[in-house]
Amino acid sequence: MSRYSAAEIEAKWQEAWDRAGIFRATHTDDKPKYYVLEMFPYPSGRIHMGHVRNYTMGDVIARYKMATGHNVLHPMGWDAFGMPAENAAMAIGGHPKTWTYDNIADMRGQMKPLGLSIDWSREFATCDPEYYGQQQALFLDFLEKGLVYRKNAVVNWDPVDMTVLANEQVIDGKGWRSGAEVERRELTQWFFKISDFSEELLEALDGLDNWPAKVRLMQENWIGKSRGIEIPFHRTDGGDPVVCYSTRPDTMRGASFIAISPEHPLSRELAENNADLAAFIAETRKMDTTEAAMEKAEKKGLDTGITVKHPVWPEVELPVWVGNFVLMDYGTGAVFGCPAHDQRDLDFARKYGLDVRNAFYMPGDETEVENDALVPVKSEKVTYIDHFADIGEVTSQEGIDATIDWFEAKDLGTGQVKYRLRDWGLSRQRYWGCPIPVVHCDDCGVVPEKKENLPVELPDDVTFDIPGNPLDRHPTWRDCSCPKCGKPAKRETDTMDTFVDSSWYFARFTAPRAETPTEMAEAKYWMNVDQYIGGIEHAILHLLYSRFFARAMHITGHLPSTAIEPFDALFTQGMVTHEIYQTRDGNGRPVYHLPEDVTDGKLVDGTEVEIIPSAKMSKSKKNVVDPVNIISAYGADTARWFVLSDSPPERDVEWTASGAEAAFKHLSRVWNLCDRIGAMDAGTKGEGDEDLLREMHKTIRDVTLGVESFGFNAAIARLYAFTNVLSKSKAGHAAQKQAIMTLAQLMSPMTPHLSEDIWAHQGGEGLIVNAPWPQADEAMLVDQSITLPIQINGKRRAEIAVPPDMDEAEVEKTALATDAVVKALDGAQPKKVIVVPGRIVNVVI
RNA sequence: GCGGGCGUGAUGGAAUGGUAGACAUAUCAGACUUAAAAUCUGAAGGCCGAAUGGCCGUGUGGGUUCGAGUCCCACCGCCCGCACCA
């Protein structure tokens, strides 16, 4: 008897697939195409279990689709620009380019043993000049269509990475990568006009039926549509009115002050002749250097001395304050305060002694409140009658809309739809990114580089000994001639946000060597991505940007109109987690230990470790298992099998040594079964052939369903169960052989190497990867006898064995004849008998 | 604060409104072995019982239904996303 040797068979079959060029995708019309894509990795240098899980899921889909007659595209590339390469260059010397390409080579080497069905001929890295040159071409086309523009803006500045961050990249006031508190700076930057697409990006979410509802909802919230109204408040001194934005004009009656942003033009204007105000504005600016501080900062304000008239009751005058809490870049930078119905406004009003006025009265509340009366705040949600608009009850968005209409009808304001989504700032003051292909000319201003001069390549001779952007201080790289007038000019030294790189790579895979960003015929054929798989952490940024890019690429003629939603189906998989093992050093600080150094809760020297519940694998906590070690210990099939088993794919899966061990044991068992069946005499007759084959067909049905619905864990459980049946089966050789070959096929998306080997051992024709997916025989799915539970008043009391086609009346008769029912009825008639064919009988007494 | 999700054995989890706990881990027992590992066989939600069996059981409390882990309402707990957004 031979032993299951993963190392041997995995290398062998990978070579066989390579030789046959099985995974190379070619454009043919004789089969339906299927494009499966996993979010491409950042080349950090090591693959981790998260990668293994992600790519294994994609591989299961890809291989299943191949077996079901699809022309599959399953590519892989590298999201290769970004800070870590520069950080490495700063920390250990060397060049980001060398570091990155070395890492790519390493990771490719670690990935290939997984036996993924990837078309490596399409591989590229975003830092290849062939790729980013096409990205520059896209940029120029976007520029021409007004999809990208330059403006002066207050931006998020990461003082550690020394670069600008998009709003989306600021999390809790900190840089998403560096974790440094983000400052606000005013700079001239490039922006994608994603905000023009707010409504479309929002509306189209409805069509993304095969996206997780959660992701759609997150995008919806991020786009943040709100309907409100802009209302001019006329100044008592005759100056330009102060226009406020509100989504709750129904609270207008409770308005008791106006607050404008320190960055509001009026604030700036007034500050010129008001030293106190100038000081206040300067102070808020200083205070507001970090977003985090802003969130916690006390609400502060300063009275400008200006007053405005209430739009509905002009006799009521409201003071205008400058408030540090008013954002200039949302709405109009000016709001009216309604302290009676807003906690923040109330805090502000109390602090500065401003009025608190009730805006509504409760139904049934007989006492009408005077305009300027101070009333207690009603905290409960109220159904209220609006005082100034004769529009009845205002309880919902419809009521608010009616209020807006009322204001518009009286010419007191203009209804406005606003979005939270801002334009996407893409300029980064970094070296290791795609250069923005424009030139600054003293005479012509900002001039796009000519397409024939693309790619604008990054210079290799740069150093990272001082912080900042090496392109800025490069002696010659900046020098160029103006594409327009030919005079000496300077290149832009900012590079693009790396999210740009990942916003269109899926399209590039359809024609990775094209001389243009895409080739329409290829894009039309392969797009959209039929199944996209990746982490939930990209629910907003990457996926929203990609959706914008697909639209922009359509407008610029790089994608067909059918591809503006690039991902037909999205699946967000959970993480791979592991327990954390820690001890304490002399000062009580935690010291972490690698799982491989811990046995039975103890270190080699016998020290007991503290076990902290499972968390995302992270190097700093040392709760990592290196896929390379797992593959060399057990083989890729074991790793693949285990990351798919146990937990539903969308949930986290905990890596445990015993689980990995169990996966390996199971594969060995299947291998041994194959051996056992191979050793049987071909003519051997046995017992229970039909039972085995029935079970086999049910397994085909269940596993097929499982694979199609991302129920990989359930599919695997079913395969375990069938293996158990097969190993105990006394069936004859022919039936057992059929069973093991089908088992191998059903396992092949998950354990392709083992499956190939079994197939070959059993004399299967060709490669299993080319074999069509087994079909469940309907006739074999029906048992000759089924067991029906009998309930009495909803509690299970007995069961009967009946033929599956027995009619309901007969089933009822049989059920009523069982001892338990006869006894319970005690001669009486049942009130009701419910027969659910094939499932259950319930006798109601 | 707003929005969303989830609560099932010791553990991961399974279950189109129809026998709750499939499958796996850990555990226990047995076989094989001088022994261990490996392998194989079996037990196992809780309580009562020698047993046939009975009662209870999917966070808590109600409801709908012949029948609820699943649907509805309220509450408790945990997780995630968003947020000086007017």
mmCIF file of N, CA and C in Angstrom, chain A residues 597-700:
data_model
loop_
_atom_site.group_PDB
_atom_site.id
_atom_site.type_symbol
_atom_site.label_atom_id
_atom_site.label_comp_id
_atom_site.label_asym_id
_atom_site.label_seq_id
_atom_site.Cartn_x
_atom_site.Cartn_y
_atom_site.Cartn_z
ATOM 1 N N ASP A 597 5.800 27.400 18.061
ATOM 2 C CA ASP A 597 6.641 27.281 19.252
ATOM 3 C C ASP A 597 5.846 26.861 20.487
ATOM 4 N N VAL A 598 4.541 26.649 20.293
ATOM 5 C CA VAL A 598 3.692 26.327 21.436
ATOM 6 C C VAL A 598 3.096 24.936 21.243
ATOM 7 N N THR A 599 3.280 24.077 22.252
ATOM 8 C CA THR A 599 2.671 22.753 22.208
ATOM 9 C C THR A 599 1.864 22.556 23.476
ATOM 10 N N ASP A 600 0.615 22.172 23.343
ATOM 11 C CA ASP A 600 -0.271 21.949 24.490
ATOM 12 C C ASP A 600 -0.222 23.105 25.474
ATOM 13 N N GLY A 601 -0.202 24.328 24.948
ATOM 14 C CA GLY A 601 -0.222 25.499 25.825
ATOM 15 C C GLY A 601 1.084 25.778 26.528
ATOM 16 N N LYS A 602 2.131 25.127 26.063
ATOM 17 C CA LYS A 602 3.431 25.356 26.712
ATOM 18 C C LYS A 602 4.523 25.638 25.691
ATOM 19 N N LEU A 603 5.508 26.426 26.113
ATOM 20 C CA LEU A 603 6.688 26.631 25.273
ATOM 21 C C LEU A 603 7.612 25.433 25.443
ATOM 22 N N VAL A 604 8.659 25.384 24.631
ATOM 23 C CA VAL A 604 9.606 24.271 24.697
ATOM 24 C C VAL A 604 10.166 24.110 26.112
ATOM 25 N N ASP A 605 10.408 25.261 26.784
ATOM 26 C CA ASP A 605 10.992 25.180 28.131
ATOM 27 C C ASP A 605 9.937 24.902 29.213
ATOM 28 N N GLY A 606 8.716 24.637 28.802
ATOM 29 C CA GLY A 606 7.682 24.279 29.766
ATOM 30 C C GLY A 606 6.861 25.443 30.289
ATOM 31 N N THR A 607 7.230 26.677 29.932
ATOM 32 C CA THR A 607 6.466 27.845 30.384
ATOM 33 C C THR A 607 5.054 27.794 29.810
ATOM 34 N N GLU A 608 4.072 28.002 30.679
ATOM 35 C CA GLU A 608 2.693 28.045 30.195
ATOM 36 C C GLU A 608 2.436 29.375 29.505
ATOM 37 N N VAL A 609 1.713 29.327 28.380
ATOM 38 C CA VAL A 609 1.369 30.578 27.701
ATOM 39 C C VAL A 609 -0.082 30.921 27.983
ATOM 40 N N GLU A 610 -0.349 32.221 27.921
ATOM 41 C CA GLU A 610 -1.715 32.708 28.054
ATOM 42 C C GLU A 610 -2.314 32.628 26.658
ATOM 43 N N ILE A 611 -3.532 32.085 26.555
ATOM 44 C CA ILE A 611 -4.148 31.955 25.247
ATOM 45 C C ILE A 611 -5.214 33.030 25.076
ATOM 46 N N ILE A 612 -5.026 33.880 24.095
ATOM 47 C CA ILE A 612 -5.977 34.945 23.813
ATOM 48 C C ILE A 612 -6.826 34.498 22.629
ATOM 49 N N PRO A 613 -8.141 34.688 22.721
ATOM 50 C CA PRO A 613 -9.022 34.186 21.667
ATOM 51 C C PRO A 613 -8.616 34.653 20.266
ATOM 52 N N SER A 614 -9.033 33.868 19.345
ATOM 53 C CA SER A 614 -8.674 34.036 17.951
ATOM 54 C C SER A 614 -8.860 35.450 17.425
ATOM 55 N N ALA A 615 -7.879 35.910 16.683
ATOM 56 C CA ALA A 615 -7.956 37.226 16.049
ATOM 57 C C ALA A 615 -7.282 37.134 14.692
ATOM 58 N N LYS A 616 -7.508 38.139 13.877
ATOM 59 C CA LYS A 616 -6.896 38.184 12.558
ATOM 60 C C LYS A 616 -5.401 37.923 12.660
ATOM 61 N N MET A 617 -4.907 37.076 11.779
ATOM 62 C CA MET A 617 -3.474 36.783 11.800
ATOM 63 C C MET A 617 -2.691 38.068 11.584
ATOM 64 N N SER A 618 -1.758 38.328 12.472
ATOM 65 C CA SER A 618 -0.938 39.524 12.292
ATOM 66 C C SER A 618 0.467 39.259 12.808
ATOM 67 N N LYS A 619 1.414 39.783 12.055
ATOM 68 C CA LYS A 619 2.820 39.546 12.394
ATOM 69 C C LYS A 619 3.141 40.047 13.785
ATOM 70 N N SER A 620 2.556 41.214 14.151
ATOM 71 C CA SER A 620 2.931 41.795 15.435
ATOM 72 C C SER A 620 2.462 40.919 16.597
ATOM 73 N N LYS A 621 1.360 40.214 16.407
ATOM 74 C CA LYS A 621 0.872 39.345 17.488
ATOM 75 C C LYS A 621 1.412 37.918 17.316
ATOM 76 N N LYS A 622 2.126 37.725 16.284
ATOM 77 C CA LYS A 622 2.760 36.423 15.983
ATOM 78 C C LYS A 622 1.780 35.262 15.865
ATOM 79 N N ASN A 623 0.498 35.568 15.691
ATOM 80 C CA ASN A 623 -0.471 34.468 15.559
ATOM 81 C C ASN A 623 -0.625 34.098 14.084
ATOM 82 N N VAL A 624 0.489 33.845 13.454
ATOM 83 C CA VAL A 624 0.482 33.566 12.033
ATOM 84 C C VAL A 624 0.947 32.151 11.747
ATOM 85 N N VAL A 625 0.385 31.610 10.685
ATOM 86 C CA VAL A 625 0.844 30.324 10.187
ATOM 87 C C VAL A 625 1.259 30.582 8.750
ATOM 88 N N ASP A 626 2.457 30.237 8.418
ATOM 89 C CA ASP A 626 2.967 30.514 7.074
ATOM 90 C C ASP A 626 2.485 29.432 6.113
ATOM 91 N N PRO A 627 1.767 29.842 5.072
ATOM 92 C CA PRO A 627 1.260 28.846 4.119
ATOM 93 C C PRO A 627 2.380 27.971 3.560
ATOM 94 N N VAL A 628 3.556 28.560 3.412
ATOM 95 C CA VAL A 628 4.670 27.790 2.844
ATOM 96 C C VAL A 628 4.984 26.592 3.745
ATOM 97 N N ASN A 629 4.966 26.828 5.064
ATOM 98 C CA ASN A 629 5.226 25.724 6.001
ATOM 99 C C ASN A 629 4.129 24.671 5.942
ATOM 100 N N ILE A 630 2.893 25.138 5.816
ATOM 101 C CA ILE A 630 1.770 24.194 5.774
ATOM 102 C C ILE A 630 1.853 23.346 4.501
ATOM 103 N N ILE A 631 2.192 24.023 3.403
ATOM 104 C CA ILE A 631 2.273 23.281 2.145
ATOM 105 C C ILE A 631 3.396 22.257 2.204
ATOM 106 N N SER A 632 4.514 22.627 2.814
ATOM 107 C CA SER A 632 5.587 21.633 2.832
ATOM 108 C C SER A 632 5.276 20.516 3.830
ATOM 109 N N ALA A 633 4.499 20.799 4.857
ATOM 110 C CA ALA A 633 4.170 19.750 5.821
ATOM 111 C C ALA A 633 3.050 18.832 5.313
ATOM 112 N N TYR A 634 2.021 19.423 4.732
ATOM 113 C CA TYR A 634 0.836 18.638 4.364
ATOM 114 C C TYR A 634 0.507 18.661 2.878
ATOM 115 N N GLY A 635 0.978 19.678 2.180
ATOM 116 C CA GLY A 635 0.615 19.831 0.781
ATOM 117 C C GLY A 635 -0.443 20.907 0.594
ATOM 118 N N ALA A 636 -0.534 21.388 -0.640
ATOM 119 C CA ALA A 636 -1.463 22.470 -0.964
ATOM 120 C C ALA A 636 -2.906 22.023 -0.823
ATOM 121 N N ASP A 637 -3.199 20.791 -1.223
ATOM 122 C CA ASP A 637 -4.585 20.327 -1.164
ATOM 123 C C ASP A 637 -5.122 20.383 0.269
ATOM 124 N N THR A 638 -4.281 20.026 1.228
ATOM 125 C CA THR A 638 -4.712 20.074 2.627
ATOM 126 C C THR A 638 -5.006 21.512 3.032
ATOM 127 N N ALA A 639 -4.094 22.423 2.675
ATOM 128 C CA ALA A 639 -4.300 23.828 3.021
ATOM 129 C C ALA A 639 -5.592 24.332 2.384
ATOM 130 N N ARG A 640 -5.792 24.005 1.115
ATOM 131 C CA ARG A 640 -6.983 24.449 0.396
ATOM 132 C C ARG A 640 -8.243 23.875 1.032
ATOM 133 N N TRP A 641 -8.187 22.579 1.323
ATOM 134 C CA TRP A 641 -9.346 21.897 1.905
ATOM 135 C C TRP A 641 -9.708 22.517 3.241
ATOM 136 N N PHE A 642 -8.693 22.769 4.058
ATOM 137 C CA PHE A 642 -8.981 23.271 5.395
ATOM 138 C C PHE A 642 -9.533 24.694 5.393
ATOM 139 N N VAL A 643 -8.964 25.585 4.572
ATOM 140 C CA VAL A 643 -9.468 26.968 4.613
ATOM 141 C C VAL A 643 -10.903 27.071 4.102
ATOM 142 N N LEU A 644 -11.344 26.042 3.392
ATOM 143 C CA LEU A 644 -12.722 26.066 2.890
ATOM 144 C C LEU A 644 -13.701 25.376 3.836
ATOM 145 N N SER A 645 -13.179 24.536 4.713
ATOM 146 C CA SER A 645 -14.074 23.739 5.557
ATOM 147 C C SER A 645 -14.428 24.524 6.812
ATOM 148 N N ASP A 646 -15.228 23.921 7.658
ATOM 149 C CA ASP A 646 -15.546 24.466 8.989
ATOM 150 C C ASP A 646 -16.390 25.726 9.018
ATOM 151 N N SER A 647 -15.919 26.813 8.373
ATOM 152 C CA SER A 647 -16.675 28.061 8.483
ATOM 153 C C SER A 647 -17.263 28.453 7.142
ATOM 154 N N PRO A 648 -18.423 29.110 7.166
ATOM 155 C CA PRO A 648 -18.952 29.636 5.910
ATOM 156 C C PRO A 648 -17.951 30.647 5.344
ATOM 157 N N PRO A 649 -17.805 30.697 4.032
ATOM 158 C CA PRO A 649 -16.765 31.524 3.409
ATOM 159 C C PRO A 649 -16.833 33.012 3.768
ATOM 160 N N GLU A 650 -18.036 33.525 4.038
ATOM 161 C CA GLU A 650 -18.116 34.950 4.337
ATOM 162 C C GLU A 650 -17.709 35.240 5.775
ATOM 163 N N ARG A 651 -17.600 34.202 6.579
ATOM 164 C CA ARG A 651 -17.219 34.402 7.971
ATOM 165 C C ARG A 651 -15.750 34.093 8.176
ATOM 166 N N ASP A 652 -15.226 34.536 9.321
ATOM 167 C CA ASP A 652 -13.831 34.236 9.642
ATOM 168 C C ASP A 652 -13.683 32.737 9.883
ATOM 169 N N VAL A 653 -12.536 32.218 9.549
ATOM 170 C CA VAL A 653 -12.256 30.824 9.856
ATOM 171 C C VAL A 653 -11.038 30.792 10.774
ATOM 172 N N GLU A 654 -11.139 29.997 11.821
ATOM 173 C CA GLU A 654 -10.019 29.911 12.744
ATOM 174 C C GLU A 654 -9.087 28.787 12.299
ATOM 175 N N TRP A 655 -7.840 29.138 12.112
ATOM 176 C CA TRP A 655 -6.850 28.124 11.776
ATOM 177 C C TRP A 655 -6.452 27.412 13.049
ATOM 178 N N THR A 656 -6.589 26.084 13.043
ATOM 179 C CA THR A 656 -6.119 25.319 14.193
ATOM 180 C C THR A 656 -5.250 24.186 13.671
ATOM 181 N N ALA A 657 -4.266 23.839 14.475
ATOM 182 C CA ALA A 657 -3.361 22.768 14.072
ATOM 183 C C ALA A 657 -4.145 21.476 13.909
ATOM 184 N N SER A 658 -5.105 21.236 14.825
ATOM 185 C CA SER A 658 -5.848 19.977 14.764
ATOM 186 C C SER A 658 -6.737 19.942 13.518
ATOM 187 N N GLY A 659 -7.255 21.121 13.139
ATOM 188 C CA GLY A 659 -8.090 21.185 11.944
ATOM 189 C C GLY A 659 -7.287 20.878 10.692
ATOM 190 N N ALA A 660 -6.082 21.416 10.624
ATOM 191 C CA ALA A 660 -5.223 21.163 9.469
ATOM 192 C C ALA A 660 -4.848 19.688 9.411
ATOM 193 N N GLU A 661 -4.543 19.173 10.592
ATOM 194 C CA GLU A 661 -4.203 17.761 10.715
ATOM 195 C C GLU A 661 -5.365 16.888 10.215
ATOM 196 N N ALA A 662 -6.578 17.276 10.638
ATOM 197 C CA ALA A 662 -7.767 16.509 10.261
ATOM 198 C C ALA A 662 -7.986 16.546 8.751
ATOM 199 N N ALA A 663 -7.751 17.706 8.164
ATOM 200 C CA ALA A 663 -7.913 17.829 6.720
ATOM 201 C C ALA A 663 -6.948 16.873 6.017
ATOM 202 N N PHE A 664 -5.719 16.863 6.505
ATOM 203 C CA PHE A 664 -4.715 15.977 5.909
ATOM 204 C C PHE A 664 -5.106 14.512 6.068
ATOM 205 N N LYS A 665 -5.600 14.172 7.252
ATOM 206 C CA LYS A 665 -6.017 12.787 7.495
ATOM 207 C C LYS A 665 -7.131 12.382 6.543
ATOM 208 N N HIS A 666 -8.030 13.318 6.333
ATOM 209 C CA HIS A 666 -9.146 12.990 5.455
ATOM 210 C C HIS A 666 -8.663 12.728 4.040
ATOM 211 N N LEU A 667 -7.764 13.585 3.558
ATOM 212 C CA LEU A 667 -7.256 13.388 2.199
ATOM 213 C C LEU A 667 -6.500 12.063 2.105
ATOM 214 N N SER A 668 -5.772 11.743 3.175
ATOM 215 C CA SER A 668 -5.067 10.450 3.189
ATOM 216 C C SER A 668 -6.066 9.306 3.123
ATOM 217 N N ARG A 669 -7.168 9.490 3.822
ATOM 218 C CA ARG A 669 -8.189 8.454 3.841
ATOM 219 C C ARG A 669 -8.770 8.233 2.446
ATOM 220 N N VAL A 670 -9.014 9.327 1.765
ATOM 221 C CA VAL A 670 -9.542 9.203 0.411
ATOM 222 C C VAL A 670 -8.514 8.512 -0.481
ATOM 223 N N TRP A 671 -7.276 8.887 -0.297
ATOM 224 C CA TRP A 671 -6.196 8.258 -1.044
ATOM 225 C C TRP A 671 -6.164 6.752 -0.781
ATOM 226 N N ASN A 672 -6.271 6.399 0.508
ATOM 227 C CA ASN A 672 -6.240 4.977 0.864
ATOM 228 C C ASN A 672 -7.429 4.226 0.278
ATOM 229 N N LEU A 673 -8.569 4.914 0.257
ATOM 230 C CA LEU A 673 -9.764 4.312 -0.341
ATOM 231 C C LEU A 673 -9.517 3.990 -1.806
ATOM 232 N N CYS A 674 -8.893 4.933 -2.483
ATOM 233 C CA CYS A 674 -8.575 4.765 -3.897
ATOM 234 C C CYS A 674 -7.681 3.545 -4.078
ATOM 235 N N ASP A 675 -6.724 3.430 -3.176
ATOM 236 C CA ASP A 675 -5.813 2.299 -3.191
ATOM 237 C C ASP A 675 -6.564 0.977 -3.003
ATOM 238 N N ARG A 676 -7.445 0.977 -2.013
ATOM 239 C CA ARG A 676 -8.215 -0.217 -1.685
ATOM 240 C C ARG A 676 -9.073 -0.653 -2.879
ATOM 241 N N ILE A 677 -9.729 0.340 -3.485
ATOM 242 C CA ILE A 677 -10.601 0.010 -4.603
ATOM 243 C C ILE A 677 -9.778 -0.440 -5.814
ATOM 244 N N GLY A 678 -8.620 0.201 -5.971
ATOM 245 C CA GLY A 678 -7.731 -0.183 -7.074
ATOM 246 C C GLY A 678 -7.250 -1.628 -6.949
ATOM 247 N N ALA A 679 -7.143 -2.071 -5.694
ATOM 248 C CA ALA A 679 -6.624 -3.431 -5.464
ATOM 249 C C ALA A 679 -7.703 -4.507 -5.585
ATOM 250 N N MET A 680 -8.967 -4.060 -5.657
ATOM 251 C CA MET A 680 -10.053 -5.044 -5.773
ATOM 252 C C MET A 680 -10.019 -5.709 -7.143
ATOM 253 N N ASP A 681 -10.468 -6.934 -7.165
ATOM 254 C CA ASP A 681 -10.593 -7.624 -8.446
ATOM 255 C C ASP A 681 -11.698 -6.946 -9.244
ATOM 256 N N ALA A 682 -11.419 -6.664 -10.500
ATOM 257 C CA ALA A 682 -12.362 -5.884 -11.308
ATOM 258 C C ALA A 682 -13.748 -6.514 -11.378
ATOM 259 N N GLY A 683 -13.803 -7.814 -11.234
ATOM 260 C CA GLY A 683 -15.097 -8.471 -11.353
ATOM 261 C C GLY A 683 -15.857 -8.604 -10.034
ATOM 262 N N THR A 684 -15.243 -8.126 -8.925
ATOM 263 C CA THR A 684 -15.831 -8.345 -7.606
ATOM 264 C C THR A 684 -17.263 -7.852 -7.527
ATOM 265 N N LYS A 685 -18.147 -8.754 -7.093
ATOM 266 C CA LYS A 685 -19.525 -8.355 -6.831
ATOM 267 C C LYS A 685 -19.631 -8.088 -5.340
ATOM 268 N N GLY A 686 -20.580 -7.247 -4.969
ATOM 269 C CA GLY A 686 -20.742 -6.975 -3.545
ATOM 270 C C GLY A 686 -22.191 -6.742 -3.228
ATOM 271 N N GLU A 687 -22.423 -6.106 -2.075
ATOM 272 C CA GLU A 687 -23.785 -5.814 -1.669
ATOM 273 C C GLU A 687 -23.957 -4.308 -1.553
ATOM 274 N N GLY A 688 -25.164 -3.867 -1.824
ATOM 275 C CA GLY A 688 -25.501 -2.466 -1.611
ATOM 276 C C GLY A 688 -24.973 -1.547 -2.695
ATOM 277 N N ASP A 689 -24.769 -2.057 -3.896
ATOM 278 C CA ASP A 689 -24.326 -1.205 -4.995
ATOM 279 C C ASP A 689 -25.261 -0.021 -5.178
ATOM 280 N N GLU A 690 -26.547 -0.343 -5.185
ATOM 281 C CA GLU A 690 -27.530 0.689 -5.462
ATOM 282 C C GLU A 690 -27.556 1.754 -4.373
ATOM 283 N N ASP A 691 -27.455 1.315 -3.111
ATOM 284 C CA ASP A 691 -27.434 2.288 -2.008
ATOM 285 C C ASP A 691 -26.262 3.251 -2.166
ATOM 286 N N LEU A 692 -25.108 2.695 -2.508
ATOM 287 C CA LEU A 692 -23.915 3.521 -2.673
ATOM 288 C C LEU A 692 -24.117 4.538 -3.797
ATOM 289 N N LEU A 693 -24.670 4.051 -4.913
ATOM 290 C CA LEU A 693 -24.843 4.943 -6.056
ATOM 291 C C LEU A 693 -25.908 6.006 -5.795
ATOM 292 N N ARG A 694 -26.940 5.630 -5.050
ATOM 293 C CA ARG A 694 -27.943 6.636 -4.664
ATOM 294 C C ARG A 694 -27.302 7.735 -3.833
ATOM 295 N N GLU A 695 -26.503 7.304 -2.878
ATOM 296 C CA GLU A 695 -25.803 8.269 -2.021
ATOM 297 C C GLU A 695 -24.895 9.147 -2.869
ATOM 298 N N MET A 696 -24.268 8.526 -3.862
ATOM 299 C CA MET A 696 -23.370 9.269 -4.742
ATOM 300 C C MET A 696 -24.131 10.364 -5.496
ATOM 301 N N HIS A 697 -25.274 10.018 -6.013
ATOM 302 C CA HIS A 697 -26.032 11.012 -6.772
ATOM 303 C C HIS A 697 -26.549 12.134 -5.876
ATOM 304 N N LYS A 698 -26.912 11.796 -4.663
ATOM 305 C CA LYS A 698 -27.335 12.837 -3.730
ATOM 306 C C LYS A 698 -26.161 13.758 -3.401
ATOM 307 N N THR A 699 -24.987 13.151 -3.303
ATOM 308 C CA THR A 699 -23.801 13.954 -3.026
ATOM 309 C C THR A 699 -23.508 14.894 -4.197
ATOM 310 N N ILE A 700 -23.664 14.384 -5.411
ATOM 311 C CA ILE A 700 -23.471 15.243 -6.585
ATOM 312 C C ILE A 700 -24.406 16.446 -6.494
#
